[in-house]
Amino acid sequence: MSFDVDIIGRVGDTEIRCRIEPIDGLTVLFGPSGSGKTSVLNMIAGLIDPSYGHIRVAGETLFDEDWDPWNYGSMPAPKRRAGYVFQEPRLFPHLRVRANLLYGRREGAGLDVDETIALLGIAHLLDRWPRTLSGGEARRVAIGRALLSDPRFLLLDEPLSSLDRARREEIMTLIERLRDEVKLPILMVTHDRGEAERLGTRIVEI
Amino acid sequence: MTAELWGIVWLSLKVGGVAVLGCLPVAFTLAWLLARGRFPGKLLLDGLVHLPLVVPPVVTGWLLLLAFAPVGPIGSWLQDWFGVSVLFRWTGAAIASAVMALPLMVRAMRLSIEAVDRRLEQAAATLGAGRWRVFASVTLPLSLPGVLAGAVLGFARALGEFGATITFVSSVPGETQTLPLAIYAALQMPDGEAQVLRLAGISVLLSLAALLASELIARRAGRGLHVL
């Protein structure tokens, strides 16, 4: 069970159409900039609503234009439990790294806190303020924060940009592990054909 | 300093402090509505909030007098329900100061709420935070420097309040005679120069301290540092 998306939406003057058939594994959203890839992620995360269509993830309906009117057809973002790694880290500047990581922490998460921290190599950053982190460090903290919120699915918006080669390899291995072992449905946006082909179970062009 | 002088300073601080504390939740709510709200009449509300800034203070004081007089809409209500009147009382002076400080406080708070990055609130929402948690854990702490700066600015404004206060609650020594009113009263006395000098000195020092505090808070915020 994975992403089952068929939506038409409008952001500004751009009409966005996206159709993703439900297939297990990692779906790569591939396309030129300005084609609305990030908007599709925002719609699945519940930050904006499409005009028509439906969004289902792992069998659960998150949006349906024909839904009962009390919910306005849309599940609120906090209830969707998306693990959303935004293009920019969006760490909370008034909280230290540790508090950032634990912000969305839910008990019974599939991933252990210490294990996740070790996996991302951010143990030495826990007491730092976000503004003192490098781009790659902030990115890894953002990934950790999303993973520790016990997400039902992952939305990754160019998660490998601004990382050096070694770190890139590590994060790719982590994503593969989440895909194959934890079996999280993952939707990933990328510009890089190589990344797309290595990680993607299938590639959706938009 | 004499006991009389201390009394005046203490009264001014009390009036200013109560005015700002009482005004704080009102100002923050208004600032929030103006920064984030979408409703008809927003422009009108914006205008009303800023009115005390442009209307002559005497007019504001007179309007307060009409409202809080025993036959006025708020005054009669206070009299009927609580048996109190704020006329010629320090509480009335605090109300006048609060009304005059409101526009400044709302302005500072509104700017700081508008400066909060909405994308951080979105990130909090995807992490499972409902509206109240987003507000309490992201929006409020990030706008706190502006809220504090606004409060300090409002306090400074309240310390200097004259026109609305003297019109509304008159100049009663020991009850409504705050620093500016005491200075004015001393000026009317034949040999009041020494007293004027002392009061004016204290007044300038207090205002300067408040202004510096406001500036410091704003600067810390500007550098992205954390007030708390």
Coordinates of C-alpha atoms in Angstrom, one line a residue:
Chain A
M1 CA 0.0 0.0 0.0
S2 CA 1.4 3.4 -0.9
F3 CA 0.5 6.7 -2.4
D4 CA -2.7 6.8 -4.3
V5 CA -3.0 10.3 -5.6
D6 CA -5.1 11.9 -8.4
I7 CA -5.4 15.6 -7.9
I8 CA -5.9 18.9 -9.7
G9 CA -5.1 22.0 -7.9
R10 CA -4.2 25.6 -8.4
V11 CA -1.3 27.5 -6.8
G12 CA -1.2 31.1 -8.0
D13 CA -1.6 31.0 -11.8
T14 CA -0.2 27.5 -12.2
E15 CA -2.6 24.6 -12.6
I16 CA -1.1 21.4 -11.0
R17 CA -2.1 18.0 -12.1
C18 CA -0.6 14.9 -10.5
R19 CA -1.5 11.2 -10.7
I20 CA 0.3 8.6 -8.8
E21 CA -0.8 5.0 -8.9
P22 CA -0.5 3.0 -5.7
I23 CA 2.7 0.9 -5.8
D24 CA 4.8 -0.1 -2.8
G25 CA 8.2 1.5 -2.2
L26 CA 9.6 4.8 -3.1
T27 CA 8.0 7.1 -5.7
V28 CA 10.2 9.7 -7.3
L29 CA 8.5 12.9 -8.5
F30 CA 10.6 14.2 -11.3
G31 CA 10.2 17.3 -13.4
P32 CA 11.5 20.7 -14.3
S33 CA 11.4 23.5 -11.6
G34 CA 8.1 25.4 -11.5
S35 CA 6.1 22.3 -12.5
G36 CA 4.6 22.2 -9.0
K37 CA 6.4 19.3 -7.4
T38 CA 6.7 21.0 -4.0
S39 CA 3.0 22.0 -4.3
V40 CA 2.1 18.3 -4.7
L41 CA 4.0 17.5 -1.5
N42 CA 2.3 20.4 0.3
M43 CA -1.1 19.1 -0.8
I44 CA -0.3 15.6 0.5
A45 CA 1.0 17.0 3.8
G46 CA -2.3 19.0 4.1
L47 CA -0.7 22.5 4.0
I48 CA -2.8 23.4 1.0
D49 CA -5.8 21.7 -0.5
P50 CA -6.2 20.6 -4.1
S51 CA -9.4 21.6 -5.9
Y52 CA -10.4 18.2 -7.1
G53 CA -9.5 14.6 -6.7
H54 CA -8.3 12.4 -3.9
I55 CA -5.2 11.6 -1.8
R56 CA -4.9 8.3 -0.1
V57 CA -1.8 7.0 1.6
A58 CA -1.5 3.4 2.8
G59 CA -5.2 2.9 2.5
E60 CA -6.2 6.0 4.5
T61 CA -8.0 8.9 2.9
L62 CA -6.4 12.2 3.5
F63 CA -8.3 14.2 1.0
D64 CA -11.4 13.5 -1.1
E65 CA -13.5 16.1 -2.9
D66 CA -16.6 13.9 -2.2
W67 CA -15.9 13.5 1.5
D68 CA -18.4 14.3 4.2
P69 CA -18.8 18.1 4.4
W70 CA -18.1 18.3 8.2
N71 CA -14.4 17.7 7.5
Y72 CA -14.4 19.8 4.4
G73 CA -13.1 16.7 2.7
S74 CA -9.6 17.3 4.1
M75 CA -7.8 15.8 7.1
P76 CA -6.0 18.5 9.1
A77 CA -2.2 18.5 8.6
P78 CA -1.4 17.6 12.2
K79 CA -3.5 14.4 11.9
R80 CA -1.9 13.2 8.7
R81 CA 1.4 12.3 10.3
A82 CA 3.5 13.1 7.3
G83 CA 7.2 13.0 7.8
Y84 CA 7.9 16.1 5.7
V85 CA 11.5 17.1 5.0
F86 CA 11.2 20.5 3.4
Q87 CA 13.5 21.8 0.8
E88 CA 14.9 24.2 3.4
P89 CA 15.5 22.8 6.9
R90 CA 12.9 24.9 8.7
L91 CA 14.4 24.2 12.1
F92 CA 12.8 26.1 15.0
P93 CA 15.4 28.9 15.6
H94 CA 14.4 29.3 19.3
L95 CA 15.0 25.6 20.1
R96 CA 18.2 23.7 20.4
V97 CA 18.8 20.8 18.1
R98 CA 17.7 18.3 20.7
A99 CA 14.3 20.0 21.2
N100 CA 13.9 20.3 17.5
L101 CA 14.5 16.6 17.1
L102 CA 11.9 15.8 19.8
Y103 CA 9.3 18.3 18.8
G104 CA 7.0 15.9 17.1
R105 CA 8.2 12.8 19.0
R106 CA 5.5 10.2 19.5
E107 CA 5.8 7.2 21.8
G108 CA 6.0 3.9 20.0
A109 CA 7.8 5.3 17.0
G110 CA 9.3 2.7 14.7
L111 CA 12.7 4.3 15.1
D112 CA 14.7 4.6 18.3
V113 CA 15.9 8.1 19.2
D114 CA 19.5 7.2 19.9
E115 CA 19.6 5.0 16.9
T116 CA 18.3 7.7 14.6
I117 CA 20.7 10.3 16.0
A118 CA 23.6 7.9 15.5
L119 CA 22.5 7.0 12.0
L120 CA 22.4 10.6 11.0
G121 CA 25.7 11.4 12.7
I122 CA 24.3 14.3 14.7
A123 CA 25.0 13.2 18.2
H124 CA 27.6 16.0 18.6
L125 CA 25.1 18.7 17.6
L126 CA 22.4 18.1 20.2
D127 CA 23.1 21.2 22.3
R128 CA 23.7 23.6 19.5
W129 CA 21.4 26.3 18.2
P130 CA 20.1 25.8 14.6
R131 CA 21.7 29.0 13.4
T132 CA 25.2 27.6 14.2
L133 CA 24.7 24.5 11.9
S134 CA 26.0 24.1 8.4
G135 CA 23.6 23.4 5.6
G136 CA 24.3 19.7 5.6
E137 CA 24.0 19.5 9.4
A138 CA 20.7 21.3 9.4
R139 CA 19.4 19.0 6.7
R140 CA 20.3 15.9 8.7
V141 CA 18.6 17.4 11.8
A142 CA 15.5 18.1 9.7
I143 CA 15.4 14.5 8.5
G144 CA 15.8 13.3 12.0
R145 CA 13.0 15.5 13.3
A146 CA 10.7 14.1 10.6
L147 CA 11.6 10.5 11.3
L148 CA 11.2 10.8 15.1
S149 CA 7.6 12.0 14.7
D150 CA 6.6 8.4 13.9
P151 CA 5.4 9.3 10.4
R152 CA 3.0 7.1 8.4
F153 CA 4.8 8.2 5.3
L154 CA 7.7 10.4 4.2
L155 CA 7.7 13.4 1.9
L156 CA 11.2 14.3 0.9
D157 CA 11.8 17.5 -1.0
E158 CA 15.3 17.3 -2.6
P159 CA 16.7 15.7 0.6
L160 CA 20.2 15.2 -0.9
S161 CA 20.9 18.7 -2.1
S162 CA 23.5 20.7 -0.1
L163 CA 25.1 17.5 1.2
D164 CA 28.7 16.6 0.4
R165 CA 29.4 13.3 -1.4
A166 CA 30.1 11.2 1.6
R167 CA 27.0 12.4 3.5
R168 CA 24.9 12.0 0.4
E169 CA 25.9 8.3 0.2
E170 CA 24.9 7.8 3.9
I171 CA 21.6 9.5 3.5
M172 CA 20.8 7.5 0.4
T173 CA 21.6 4.3 2.3
L174 CA 19.3 5.5 5.1
I175 CA 16.5 6.2 2.6
E176 CA 17.0 2.7 1.1
R177 CA 16.7 1.2 4.6
L178 CA 13.5 3.1 5.3
R179 CA 12.2 1.9 2.0
D180 CA 13.1 -1.7 2.4
E181 CA 13.2 -2.5 6.1
V182 CA 10.8 0.0 7.8
K183 CA 8.6 -0.2 4.6
L184 CA 7.5 3.5 4.9
P185 CA 5.8 4.8 1.8
I186 CA 8.1 7.5 0.5
L187 CA 7.5 10.3 -2.0
M188 CA 10.6 12.1 -3.0
V189 CA 11.2 15.1 -5.2
T190 CA 14.6 15.4 -7.0
H191 CA 16.2 17.0 -10.0
D192 CA 19.0 14.4 -10.2
R193 CA 18.4 11.5 -12.6
G194 CA 21.0 9.3 -11.0
E195 CA 19.4 9.7 -7.5
A196 CA 16.0 9.0 -9.0
E197 CA 17.0 5.8 -10.7
R198 CA 18.9 4.5 -7.8
L199 CA 16.3 5.2 -5.1
G200 CA 13.0 5.1 -7.0
T201 CA 10.8 2.1 -7.2
R202 CA 9.2 4.1 -10.0
I203 CA 9.5 7.6 -11.4
V204 CA 6.5 9.8 -11.9
E205 CA 7.1 12.7 -14.3
I206 CA 5.2 15.9 -13.7
Chain B
M1 CA 14.3 62.2 48.1
T2 CA 11.3 63.2 50.2
A3 CA 8.4 61.0 50.9
E4 CA 6.2 63.2 48.7
L5 CA 8.6 62.7 45.8
W6 CA 8.7 58.9 46.3
G7 CA 4.9 58.9 46.5
I8 CA 4.7 60.5 43.1
V9 CA 7.3 58.2 41.5
W10 CA 5.6 55.1 43.0
L11 CA 2.2 56.2 41.8
S12 CA 3.5 56.8 38.3
L13 CA 5.2 53.4 38.2
K14 CA 2.0 51.7 39.6
V15 CA -0.3 53.5 37.1
G16 CA 2.1 52.7 34.2
G17 CA 2.6 49.1 35.3
V18 CA -1.0 48.3 35.8
A19 CA -1.9 50.1 32.5
V20 CA 0.6 48.0 30.5
L21 CA -0.2 44.7 32.2
G22 CA -3.9 45.2 31.7
C23 CA -3.4 46.4 28.1
L24 CA -1.1 43.5 27.2
P25 CA -3.7 40.8 26.4
V26 CA -6.0 43.3 24.6
A27 CA -3.1 44.6 22.6
F28 CA -1.8 41.2 21.7
T29 CA -5.3 40.0 20.6
L30 CA -5.7 43.1 18.4
A31 CA -2.2 42.7 17.0
W32 CA -2.9 39.1 16.2
L33 CA -6.2 40.0 14.5
L34 CA -4.6 42.7 12.4
A35 CA -1.6 40.6 11.5
R36 CA -3.3 37.3 10.7
G37 CA -7.1 38.0 10.6
R38 CA -9.1 38.2 7.4
F39 CA -12.4 39.8 8.1
P40 CA -14.5 42.7 6.9
G41 CA -13.9 45.9 8.8
K42 CA -10.2 45.2 9.4
L43 CA -9.2 48.6 8.1
L44 CA -11.8 50.2 10.4
L45 CA -10.4 48.3 13.4
D46 CA -6.9 49.3 12.4
G47 CA -8.1 52.9 12.3
L48 CA -9.9 52.7 15.7
V49 CA -6.8 51.2 17.4
H50 CA -4.6 54.0 16.1
L51 CA -7.1 56.8 17.0
P52 CA -5.6 57.7 20.4
L53 CA -2.3 58.4 18.5
V54 CA -3.8 61.1 16.4
V55 CA -6.8 62.5 18.3
P56 CA -5.9 65.2 20.8
P57 CA -5.4 63.5 24.2
V58 CA -7.9 65.9 25.8
V59 CA -10.6 64.5 23.5
T60 CA -9.6 60.9 24.4
G61 CA -9.9 61.9 28.1
W62 CA -13.2 63.6 27.6
L63 CA -14.6 60.5 25.7
L64 CA -13.3 58.3 28.6
L65 CA -15.1 60.7 31.0
L66 CA -18.3 60.3 29.1
A67 CA -18.0 56.5 29.1
F68 CA -17.0 56.0 32.7
A69 CA -19.2 58.7 34.3
P70 CA -21.8 57.3 36.7
V71 CA -24.4 57.8 34.0
G72 CA -22.1 56.7 31.2
P73 CA -22.4 53.2 29.6
I74 CA -19.4 51.6 31.3
G75 CA -19.5 53.8 34.5
S76 CA -23.1 52.8 35.3
W77 CA -22.3 49.2 34.7
L78 CA -19.3 49.3 37.0
Q79 CA -21.4 51.1 39.6
D80 CA -24.3 48.6 39.4
W81 CA -22.3 45.4 39.4
F82 CA -19.2 46.3 41.5
G83 CA -20.2 49.5 43.2
V84 CA -17.0 51.1 42.1
S85 CA -16.1 54.2 40.1
V86 CA -12.8 55.0 38.5
L87 CA -13.3 58.7 38.5
F88 CA -10.6 60.6 40.4
R89 CA -9.0 57.3 41.2
W90 CA -5.6 55.9 40.2
T91 CA -7.4 53.1 38.4
G92 CA -8.9 55.7 36.1
A93 CA -5.4 57.1 35.5
A94 CA -4.3 53.6 34.6
I95 CA -7.2 53.2 32.1
A96 CA -6.3 56.6 30.4
S97 CA -2.7 55.5 30.2
A98 CA -3.6 52.1 28.8
V99 CA -5.8 53.6 26.1
M100 CA -3.0 56.0 25.1
A101 CA -0.4 53.2 25.1
L102 CA -2.5 50.8 23.1
P103 CA -1.6 52.0 19.6
L104 CA 2.1 51.8 20.3
M105 CA 1.9 48.4 21.8
V106 CA -0.3 47.0 19.0
R107 CA 2.0 48.3 16.4
A108 CA 5.2 46.7 17.8
M109 CA 3.4 43.4 18.4
R110 CA 1.8 43.3 15.0
L111 CA 5.1 43.8 13.3
S112 CA 6.7 41.0 15.3
I113 CA 3.8 38.6 14.6
E114 CA 4.0 39.4 10.9
A115 CA 7.7 38.7 11.0
V116 CA 7.2 35.1 12.2
D117 CA 8.0 32.8 9.4
R118 CA 4.8 31.0 8.5
R119 CA 6.8 28.1 7.1
L120 CA 8.0 27.2 10.6
E121 CA 4.3 27.0 11.7
Q122 CA 3.7 24.7 8.7
A123 CA 6.6 22.5 9.8
A124 CA 5.2 22.3 13.3
A125 CA 1.8 21.3 11.9
T126 CA 3.2 18.5 9.9
L127 CA 5.0 17.3 13.1
G128 CA 1.6 16.9 14.7
A129 CA 1.1 20.2 16.5
G130 CA -2.4 21.5 16.6
R131 CA -3.2 25.2 16.4
W132 CA -2.7 25.9 20.0
R133 CA 0.5 24.1 20.3
V134 CA 1.8 25.8 17.1
F135 CA 0.8 29.2 18.7
A136 CA 2.3 28.4 22.1
S137 CA 5.5 26.7 20.9
V138 CA 6.4 28.6 17.7
T139 CA 4.4 31.8 17.1
L140 CA 4.5 33.2 20.6
P141 CA 8.1 32.6 21.5
L142 CA 9.2 33.9 18.1
S143 CA 7.2 37.1 18.5
L144 CA 8.1 37.5 22.1
P145 CA 10.8 40.1 21.6
G146 CA 8.4 42.4 19.8
V147 CA 5.8 41.8 22.5
L148 CA 8.2 42.8 25.2
A149 CA 9.5 45.7 23.3
G150 CA 5.9 46.9 22.7
A151 CA 5.2 46.5 26.4
V152 CA 8.2 48.6 27.4
L153 CA 7.3 51.2 24.8
G154 CA 3.8 51.3 26.1
F155 CA 5.1 51.7 29.7
A156 CA 7.2 54.7 28.6
R157 CA 4.2 56.2 26.9
A158 CA 2.1 55.6 30.0
L159 CA 4.7 57.3 32.3
G160 CA 4.4 60.4 30.1
E161 CA 0.6 60.5 29.8
F162 CA -0.8 63.9 30.7
G163 CA -3.7 65.2 28.6
A164 CA -6.1 62.3 28.7
T165 CA -5.4 61.7 32.4
I166 CA -5.9 65.2 33.6
T167 CA -9.2 65.5 31.6
F168 CA -10.5 62.1 32.8
V169 CA -9.5 61.8 36.4
S170 CA -8.1 65.3 37.2
S171 CA -5.0 65.9 39.2
V172 CA -5.5 64.6 42.7
P173 CA -2.3 64.5 44.8
G174 CA -1.5 61.0 46.0
E175 CA -4.3 59.5 43.9
T176 CA -4.1 60.5 40.2
Q177 CA -1.2 63.0 40.3
T178 CA 1.5 61.1 38.3
L179 CA 4.9 62.6 37.3
P180 CA 3.7 64.8 34.4
L181 CA 0.7 66.1 36.4
A182 CA 2.9 66.8 39.4
I183 CA 5.3 68.7 37.2
Y184 CA 2.4 70.8 35.9
A185 CA 1.1 71.4 39.4
A186 CA 4.6 72.5 40.6
L187 CA 4.9 74.9 37.7
Q188 CA 1.7 76.7 38.9
M189 CA 3.3 77.3 42.3
P190 CA 5.2 80.5 42.9
D191 CA 8.4 78.8 44.2
G192 CA 8.0 75.4 42.5
E193 CA 11.2 75.5 40.3
A194 CA 13.3 73.2 42.5
Q195 CA 10.5 70.7 42.6
V196 CA 10.0 70.9 38.8
L197 CA 13.7 70.3 38.3
R198 CA 13.7 67.2 40.5
L199 CA 10.5 65.7 39.0
A200 CA 11.7 66.5 35.4
G201 CA 15.0 64.8 36.1
I202 CA 13.4 61.6 37.4
S203 CA 10.9 61.7 34.5
V204 CA 13.7 61.9 31.9
L205 CA 15.7 59.1 33.6
L206 CA 12.7 56.8 33.8
S207 CA 11.8 57.4 30.1
L208 CA 15.3 56.9 29.0
A209 CA 15.7 53.6 30.9
A210 CA 12.5 52.3 29.3
L211 CA 13.5 53.4 25.8
L212 CA 16.9 51.8 26.2
A213 CA 15.3 48.6 27.4
S214 CA 13.0 48.5 24.5
E215 CA 15.9 49.2 22.1
L216 CA 18.0 46.4 23.7
I217 CA 15.2 43.9 23.4
A218 CA 14.5 44.8 19.7
R219 CA 18.2 44.5 18.9
R220 CA 18.6 41.1 20.5
A221 CA 15.6 40.1 18.4
G222 CA 17.2 41.5 15.3
R223 CA 20.2 39.4 15.8
G224 CA 18.0 36.3 16.1
L225 CA 18.9 35.8 19.7
H226 CA 16.6 34.6 22.3
V227 CA 15.1 36.7 25.0
L228 CA 14.1 33.8 27.2

